Tab-separated table of C-alpha atoms in Angstrom:
chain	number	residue	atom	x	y	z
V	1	UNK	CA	-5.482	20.651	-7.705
V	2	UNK	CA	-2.647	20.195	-5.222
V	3	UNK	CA	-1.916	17.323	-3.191
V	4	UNK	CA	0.704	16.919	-0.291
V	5	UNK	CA	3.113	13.914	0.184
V	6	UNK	CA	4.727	13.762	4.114
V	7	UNK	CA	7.091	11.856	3.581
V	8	UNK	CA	9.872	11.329	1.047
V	9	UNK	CA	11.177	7.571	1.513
V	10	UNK	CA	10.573	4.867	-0.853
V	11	UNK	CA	6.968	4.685	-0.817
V	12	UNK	CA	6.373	8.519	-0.791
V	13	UNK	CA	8.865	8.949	-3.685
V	14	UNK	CA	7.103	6.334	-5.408
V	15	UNK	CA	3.381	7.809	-4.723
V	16	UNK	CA	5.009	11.038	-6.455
V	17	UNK	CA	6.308	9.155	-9.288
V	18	UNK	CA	3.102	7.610	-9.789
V	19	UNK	CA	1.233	10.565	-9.678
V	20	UNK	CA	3.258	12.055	-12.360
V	21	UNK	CA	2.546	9.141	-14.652
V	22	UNK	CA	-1.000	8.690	-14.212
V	23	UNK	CA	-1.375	12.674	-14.961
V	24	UNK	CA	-4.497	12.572	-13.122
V	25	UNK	CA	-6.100	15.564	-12.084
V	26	UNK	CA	-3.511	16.836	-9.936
V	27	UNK	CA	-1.076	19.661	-11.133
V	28	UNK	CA	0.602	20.469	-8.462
V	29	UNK	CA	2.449	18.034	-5.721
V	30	UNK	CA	4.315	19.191	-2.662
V	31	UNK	CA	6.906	17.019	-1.299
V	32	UNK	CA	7.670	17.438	2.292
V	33	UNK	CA	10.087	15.216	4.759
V	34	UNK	CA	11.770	16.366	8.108
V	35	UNK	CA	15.220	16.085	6.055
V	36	UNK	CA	14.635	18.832	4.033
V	37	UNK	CA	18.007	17.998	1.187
V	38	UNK	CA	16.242	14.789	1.055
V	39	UNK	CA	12.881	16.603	-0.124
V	40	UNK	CA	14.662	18.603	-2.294
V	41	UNK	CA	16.259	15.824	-4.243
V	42	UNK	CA	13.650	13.607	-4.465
V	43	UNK	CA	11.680	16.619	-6.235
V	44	UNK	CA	14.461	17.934	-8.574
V	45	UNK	CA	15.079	14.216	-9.369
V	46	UNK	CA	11.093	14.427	-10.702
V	47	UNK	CA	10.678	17.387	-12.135
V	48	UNK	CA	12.957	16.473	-14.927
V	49	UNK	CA	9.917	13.419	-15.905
V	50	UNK	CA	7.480	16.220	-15.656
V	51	UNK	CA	8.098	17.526	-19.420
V	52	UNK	CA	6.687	13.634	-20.529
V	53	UNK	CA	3.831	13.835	-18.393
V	54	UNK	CA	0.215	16.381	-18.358
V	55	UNK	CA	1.175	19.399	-17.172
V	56	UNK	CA	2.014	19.317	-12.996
V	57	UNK	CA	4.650	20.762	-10.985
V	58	UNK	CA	6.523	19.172	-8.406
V	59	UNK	CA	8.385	20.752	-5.854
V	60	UNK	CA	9.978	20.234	-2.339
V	61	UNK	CA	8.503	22.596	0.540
V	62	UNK	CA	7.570	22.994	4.187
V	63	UNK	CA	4.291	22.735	5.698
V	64	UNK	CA	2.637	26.280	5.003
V	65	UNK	CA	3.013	25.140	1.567
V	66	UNK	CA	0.236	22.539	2.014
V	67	UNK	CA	-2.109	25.900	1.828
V	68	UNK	CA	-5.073	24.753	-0.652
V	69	UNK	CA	-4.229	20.944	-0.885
V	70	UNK	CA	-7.427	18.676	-1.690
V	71	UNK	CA	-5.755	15.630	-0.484
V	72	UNK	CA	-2.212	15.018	1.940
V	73	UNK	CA	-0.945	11.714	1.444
V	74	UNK	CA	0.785	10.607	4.875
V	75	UNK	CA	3.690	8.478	3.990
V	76	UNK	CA	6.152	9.764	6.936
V	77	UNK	CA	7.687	7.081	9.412
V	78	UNK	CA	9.798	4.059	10.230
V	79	UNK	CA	9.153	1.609	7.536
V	80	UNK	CA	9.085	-1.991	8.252
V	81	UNK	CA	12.915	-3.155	7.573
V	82	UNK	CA	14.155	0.040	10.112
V	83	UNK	CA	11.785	-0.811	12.626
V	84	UNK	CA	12.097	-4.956	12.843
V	85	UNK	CA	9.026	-5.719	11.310
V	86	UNK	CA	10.162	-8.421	9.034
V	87	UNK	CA	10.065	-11.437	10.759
V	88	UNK	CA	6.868	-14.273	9.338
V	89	UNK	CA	7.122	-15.883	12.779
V	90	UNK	CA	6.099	-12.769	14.261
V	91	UNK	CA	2.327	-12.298	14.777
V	92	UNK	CA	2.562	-8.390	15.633
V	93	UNK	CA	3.827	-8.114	11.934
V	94	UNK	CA	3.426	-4.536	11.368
V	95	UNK	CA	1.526	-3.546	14.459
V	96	UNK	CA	4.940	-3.555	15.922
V	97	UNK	CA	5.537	-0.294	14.277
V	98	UNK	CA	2.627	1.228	16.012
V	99	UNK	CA	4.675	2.966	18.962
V	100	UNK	CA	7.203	4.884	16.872
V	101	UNK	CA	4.823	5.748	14.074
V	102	UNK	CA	1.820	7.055	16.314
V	103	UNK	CA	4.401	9.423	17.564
V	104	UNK	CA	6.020	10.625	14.130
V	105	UNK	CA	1.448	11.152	13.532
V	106	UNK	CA	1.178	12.868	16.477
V	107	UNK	CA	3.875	15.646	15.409
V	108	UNK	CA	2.714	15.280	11.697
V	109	UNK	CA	-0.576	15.697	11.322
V	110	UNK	CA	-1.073	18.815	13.859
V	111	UNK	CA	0.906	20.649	11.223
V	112	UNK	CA	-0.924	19.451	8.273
V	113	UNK	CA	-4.074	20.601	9.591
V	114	UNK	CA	-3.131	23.513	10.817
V	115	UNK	CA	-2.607	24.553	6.978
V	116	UNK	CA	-4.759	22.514	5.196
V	117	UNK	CA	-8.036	22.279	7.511
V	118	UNK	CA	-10.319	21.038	4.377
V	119	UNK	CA	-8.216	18.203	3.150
V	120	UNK	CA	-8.429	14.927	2.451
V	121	UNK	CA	-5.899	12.972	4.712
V	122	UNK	CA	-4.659	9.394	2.963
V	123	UNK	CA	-2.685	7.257	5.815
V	124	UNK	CA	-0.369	5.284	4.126
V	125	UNK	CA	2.703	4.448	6.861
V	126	UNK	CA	2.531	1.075	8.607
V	127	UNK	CA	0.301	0.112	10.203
V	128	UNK	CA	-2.305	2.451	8.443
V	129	UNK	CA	-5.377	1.005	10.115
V	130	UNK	CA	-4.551	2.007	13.634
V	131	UNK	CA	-2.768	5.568	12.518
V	132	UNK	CA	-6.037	6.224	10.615
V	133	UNK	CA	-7.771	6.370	14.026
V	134	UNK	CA	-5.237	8.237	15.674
V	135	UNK	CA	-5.206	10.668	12.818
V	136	UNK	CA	-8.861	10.941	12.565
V	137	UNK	CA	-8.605	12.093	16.468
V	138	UNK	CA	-5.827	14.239	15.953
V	139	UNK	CA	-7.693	16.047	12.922
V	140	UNK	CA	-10.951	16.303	14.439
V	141	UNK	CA	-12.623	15.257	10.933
V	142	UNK	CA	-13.682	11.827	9.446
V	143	UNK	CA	-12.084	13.158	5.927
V	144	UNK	CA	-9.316	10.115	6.911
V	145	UNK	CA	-8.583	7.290	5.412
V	146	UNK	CA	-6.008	4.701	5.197
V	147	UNK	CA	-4.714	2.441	1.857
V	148	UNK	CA	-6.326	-0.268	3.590
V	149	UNK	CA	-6.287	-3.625	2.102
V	150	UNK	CA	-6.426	-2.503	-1.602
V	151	UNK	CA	-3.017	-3.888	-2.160
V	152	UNK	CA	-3.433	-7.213	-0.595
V	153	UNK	CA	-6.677	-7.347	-2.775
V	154	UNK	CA	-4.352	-6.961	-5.796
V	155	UNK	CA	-2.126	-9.126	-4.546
V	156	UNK	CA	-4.868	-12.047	-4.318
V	157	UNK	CA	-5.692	-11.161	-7.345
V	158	UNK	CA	-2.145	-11.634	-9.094
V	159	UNK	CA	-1.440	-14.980	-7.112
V	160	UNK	CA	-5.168	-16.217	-7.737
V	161	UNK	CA	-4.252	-15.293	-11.487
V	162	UNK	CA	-0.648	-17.043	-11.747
V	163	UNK	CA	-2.482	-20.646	-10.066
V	164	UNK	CA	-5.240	-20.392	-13.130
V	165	UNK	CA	-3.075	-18.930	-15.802
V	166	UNK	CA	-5.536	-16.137	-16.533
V	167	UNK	CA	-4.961	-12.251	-16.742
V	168	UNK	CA	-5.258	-10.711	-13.422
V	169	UNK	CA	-7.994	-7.828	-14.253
V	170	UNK	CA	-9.953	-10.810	-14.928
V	171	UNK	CA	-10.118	-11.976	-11.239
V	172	UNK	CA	-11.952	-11.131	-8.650
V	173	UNK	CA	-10.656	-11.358	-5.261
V	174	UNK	CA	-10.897	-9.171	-1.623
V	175	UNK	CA	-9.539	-8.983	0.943
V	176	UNK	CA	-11.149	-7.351	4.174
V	177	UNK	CA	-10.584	-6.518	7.767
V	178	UNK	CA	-6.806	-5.080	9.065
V	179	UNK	CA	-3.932	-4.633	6.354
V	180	UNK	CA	-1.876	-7.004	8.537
V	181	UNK	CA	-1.529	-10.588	10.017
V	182	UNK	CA	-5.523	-10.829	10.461
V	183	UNK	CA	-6.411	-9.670	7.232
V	184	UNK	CA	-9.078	-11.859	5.992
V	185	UNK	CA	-9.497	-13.312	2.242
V	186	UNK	CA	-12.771	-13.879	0.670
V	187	UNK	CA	-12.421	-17.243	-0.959
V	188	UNK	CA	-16.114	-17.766	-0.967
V	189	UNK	CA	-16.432	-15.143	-3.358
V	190	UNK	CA	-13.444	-14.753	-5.305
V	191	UNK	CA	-14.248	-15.564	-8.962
V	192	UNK	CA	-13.283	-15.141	-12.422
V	193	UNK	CA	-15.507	-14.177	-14.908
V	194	UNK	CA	-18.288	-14.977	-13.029
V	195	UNK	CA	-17.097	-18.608	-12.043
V	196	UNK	CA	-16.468	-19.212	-8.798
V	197	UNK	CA	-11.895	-19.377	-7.845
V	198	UNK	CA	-12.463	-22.371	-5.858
V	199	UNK	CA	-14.342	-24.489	-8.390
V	200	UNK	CA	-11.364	-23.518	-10.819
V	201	UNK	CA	-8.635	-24.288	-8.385
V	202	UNK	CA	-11.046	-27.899	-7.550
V	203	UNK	CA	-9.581	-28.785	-11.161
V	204	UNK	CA	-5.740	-28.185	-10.709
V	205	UNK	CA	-3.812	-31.077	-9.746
V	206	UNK	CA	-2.566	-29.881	-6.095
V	207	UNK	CA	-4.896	-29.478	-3.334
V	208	UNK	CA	-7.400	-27.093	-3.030
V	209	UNK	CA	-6.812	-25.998	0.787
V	210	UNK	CA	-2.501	-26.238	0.114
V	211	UNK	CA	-3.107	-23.830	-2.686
V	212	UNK	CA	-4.956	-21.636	-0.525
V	213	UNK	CA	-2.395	-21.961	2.160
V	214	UNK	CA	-0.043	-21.153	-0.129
V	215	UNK	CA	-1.741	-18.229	-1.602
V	216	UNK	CA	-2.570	-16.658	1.858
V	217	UNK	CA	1.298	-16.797	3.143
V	218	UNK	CA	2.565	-15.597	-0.366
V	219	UNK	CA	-0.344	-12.487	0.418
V	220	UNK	CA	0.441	-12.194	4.298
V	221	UNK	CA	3.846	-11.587	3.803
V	222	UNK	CA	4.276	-10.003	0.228
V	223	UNK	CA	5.612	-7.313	1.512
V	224	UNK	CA	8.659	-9.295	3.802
V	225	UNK	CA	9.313	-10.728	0.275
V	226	UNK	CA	9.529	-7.829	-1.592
V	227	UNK	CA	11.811	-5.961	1.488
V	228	UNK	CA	14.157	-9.146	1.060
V	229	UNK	CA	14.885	-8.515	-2.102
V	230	UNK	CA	15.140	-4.455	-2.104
V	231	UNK	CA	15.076	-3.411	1.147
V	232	UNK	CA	11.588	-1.565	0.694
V	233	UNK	CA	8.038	-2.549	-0.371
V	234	UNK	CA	7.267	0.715	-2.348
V	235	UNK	CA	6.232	0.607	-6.633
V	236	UNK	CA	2.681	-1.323	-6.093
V	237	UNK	CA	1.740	0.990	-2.566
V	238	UNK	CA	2.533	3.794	-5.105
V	239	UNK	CA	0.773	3.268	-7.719
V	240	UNK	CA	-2.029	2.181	-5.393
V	241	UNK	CA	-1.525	6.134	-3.444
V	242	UNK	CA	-2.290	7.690	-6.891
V	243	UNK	CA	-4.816	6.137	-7.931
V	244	UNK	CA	-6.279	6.713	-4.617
V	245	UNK	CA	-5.390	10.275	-4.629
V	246	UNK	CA	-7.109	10.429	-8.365
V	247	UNK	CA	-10.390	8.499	-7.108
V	248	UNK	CA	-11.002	11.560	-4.206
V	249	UNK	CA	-10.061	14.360	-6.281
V	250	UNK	CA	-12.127	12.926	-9.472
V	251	UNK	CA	-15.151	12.128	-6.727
V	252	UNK	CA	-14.918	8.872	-8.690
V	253	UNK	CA	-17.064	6.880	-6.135
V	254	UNK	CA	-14.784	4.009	-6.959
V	255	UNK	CA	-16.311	0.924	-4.638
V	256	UNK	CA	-12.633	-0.352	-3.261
V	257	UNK	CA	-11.324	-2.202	-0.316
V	258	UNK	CA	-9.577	0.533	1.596
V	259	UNK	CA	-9.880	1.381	5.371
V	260	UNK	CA	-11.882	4.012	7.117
V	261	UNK	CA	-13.663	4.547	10.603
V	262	UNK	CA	-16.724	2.176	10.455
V	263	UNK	CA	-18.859	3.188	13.467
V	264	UNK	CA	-20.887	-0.535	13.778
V	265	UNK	CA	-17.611	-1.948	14.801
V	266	UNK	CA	-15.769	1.008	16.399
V	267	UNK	CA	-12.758	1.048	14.623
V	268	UNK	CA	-10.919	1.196	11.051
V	269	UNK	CA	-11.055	-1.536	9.011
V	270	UNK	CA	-11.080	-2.079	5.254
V	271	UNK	CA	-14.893	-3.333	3.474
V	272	UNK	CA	-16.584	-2.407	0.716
V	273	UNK	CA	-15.974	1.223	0.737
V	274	UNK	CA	-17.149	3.991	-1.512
V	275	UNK	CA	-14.301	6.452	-2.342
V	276	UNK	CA	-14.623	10.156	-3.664
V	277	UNK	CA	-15.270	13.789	-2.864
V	278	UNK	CA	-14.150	13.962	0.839
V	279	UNK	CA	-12.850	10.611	1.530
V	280	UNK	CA	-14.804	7.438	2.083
V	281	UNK	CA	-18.597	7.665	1.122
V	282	UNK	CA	-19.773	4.241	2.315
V	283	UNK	CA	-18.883	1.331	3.379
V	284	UNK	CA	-20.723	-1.689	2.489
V	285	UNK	CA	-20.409	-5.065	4.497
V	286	UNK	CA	-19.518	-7.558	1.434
V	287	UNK	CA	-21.059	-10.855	1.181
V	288	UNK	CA	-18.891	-13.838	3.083
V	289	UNK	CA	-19.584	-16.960	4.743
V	290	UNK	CA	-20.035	-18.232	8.547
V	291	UNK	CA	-15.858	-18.650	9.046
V	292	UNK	CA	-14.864	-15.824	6.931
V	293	UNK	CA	-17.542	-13.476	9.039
V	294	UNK	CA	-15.652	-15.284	12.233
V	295	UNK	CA	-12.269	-14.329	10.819
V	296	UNK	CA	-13.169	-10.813	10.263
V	297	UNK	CA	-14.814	-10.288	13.914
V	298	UNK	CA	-10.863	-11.641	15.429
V	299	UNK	CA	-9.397	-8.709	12.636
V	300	UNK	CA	-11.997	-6.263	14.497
V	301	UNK	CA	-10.933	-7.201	17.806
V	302	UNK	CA	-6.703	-7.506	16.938
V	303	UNK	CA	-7.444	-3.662	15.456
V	304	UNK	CA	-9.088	-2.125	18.503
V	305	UNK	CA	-6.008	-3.300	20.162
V	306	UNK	CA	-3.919	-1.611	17.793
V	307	UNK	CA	-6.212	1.215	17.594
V	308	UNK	CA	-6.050	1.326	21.625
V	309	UNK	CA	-2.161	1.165	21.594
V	310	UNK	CA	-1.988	4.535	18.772
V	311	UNK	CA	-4.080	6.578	21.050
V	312	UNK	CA	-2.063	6.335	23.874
V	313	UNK	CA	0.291	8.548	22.466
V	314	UNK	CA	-1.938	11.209	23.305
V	315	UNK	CA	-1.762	10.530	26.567
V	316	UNK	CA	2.200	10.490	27.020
């Protein structure tokens, strides 16, 4: 099957990298980025891994060569470093790439459907919540979905994991609502191997609600860390992309916290949703308590804003 990639900065060259490794179902990836040399050495530079991996060929194109593709990965646009995005004290965090990045969509994914009318379109640029919406207008399809809040859901995960010195895979941990300041963790049912975090954390010497403060910030702003340190968050929205990609092109049905339009609230947001064939399935409202149900109704409102503030691009 082939999949597109729009986009060939750190986190699309990353998602194609990923894809290569994983040698999923996909055999064919076209890599496409409005600086064509750019393109063209990112997909030279990974063709030479391809003799390692399953059989798939990678190559550099233009937009008529998304003809056939089952899935488009959307990766295009100012990234959070370029477009002053990186400041904690900042409550816009990445909604303050909205502007820019709704118009980059609006040019983008005109041309994507254009070609590829039956695909699957993956939002991955920042923020992906409120360019899911304005995609899923600009395509005229609900075959759109965004990453969501699958990373930060890993990312609870690892930090929940490093506090009770237990492997990772082992917890369970979600996050829900916008992939952004409001994002909303699900203490009350985070657990590992069927024990509830809290209780566990109840037993470690520092405070329960400082670890949890610490825990959020380290999540809420994993990705200012990581640009700190190498100027782009990119290897773990990667391998999250392809494994994405693999989940709609397998029909997997994977159950997995990533965003898509959920008509009872009006807007994309990340649940419980059920990923395959065509996109998002389902989405399921997961279980939470009275202030983590009040938490995710402020996310709601924050992304209709956002959502509100992408659309208008269609109207410039």
């Amino acid at each position: 099957m082939k999949v597109g990639v729009v986009g060939a900065g750190a986190v699309g060259a990353a998602t194609v990298l990923s894809l290569i490794e994983r040698g999923g179902m996909c055999c064919e990836i076209v890599l496409i980025d409005l600086d064509a040399r750019r393109a063209d050495g990112v997909a030279a530079d990974m063709r030479y891994a391809t003799p390692l991996s399953p059989l798939v060929e990678v190559r550099s194109g233009g937009y008529d060569d998304l003809d056939g593709a089952a899935v488009v990965v959307i990766t295009a646009g100012l990234n959070e470093k370029a477009g002053g995005a990186t400041d904690r004290s900042d409550p816009e965090g990445r909604l303050r790439l909205i502007a820019a990045n709704a118009r980059v969509y609006a040019d983008v994914v005109p041309r994507v459907v254009a070609v590829a009318p039956e695909a699957v379109l993956m939002v991955v640029t920042d923020p992906p919540d409120p360019l899911a919406d304005l995609t899923r207008r600009l395509a005229g399809h609900d075959r759109v979905f965004s990453t969501g809040t699958l990373i930060d859901s890993l990312r609870f995960r690892v930090h929940l994991a490093d506090r009770l010195r237990v492997r990772p895979r082992d917890v369970q941990a979600m996050v829900v609502g916008e992939h952004g300041t409001s994002e909303v963790l699900l203490w009350s049912s985070a657990s590992v191997g069927g024990t509830p975090a809290l209780d566990l954390l109840a037993r470690c010497p520092e405070p329960v609600d400082q670890v949890r403060q610490d825990i959020e910030n380290d999540i809420r702003y994993a990705n200012i860390t990581i640009i700190e340190g190498t100027g782009a968050s990119q290897y773990g929205i990667g391998v999250v992309s392809a494994l994405l990609v693999e989940a709609v092109l397998r029909d997997e049905r994977a159950v997995l916290p990533v965003a898509a339009y959920y008509p009872p609230y009006g807007v994309t947001l990340s649940l419980d949703s059920v990923l395959g064939a065509g996109g998002v399935q389902q989405m399921f409202m997961p279980a939470m308590n009275e202030g983590e149900r009040a938490a995710l109704e402020r996310s709601v409102a924050a992304l209709k804003k956002a959502a509100d503030r992408a659309l208008a691009v269609l109207r410039e």
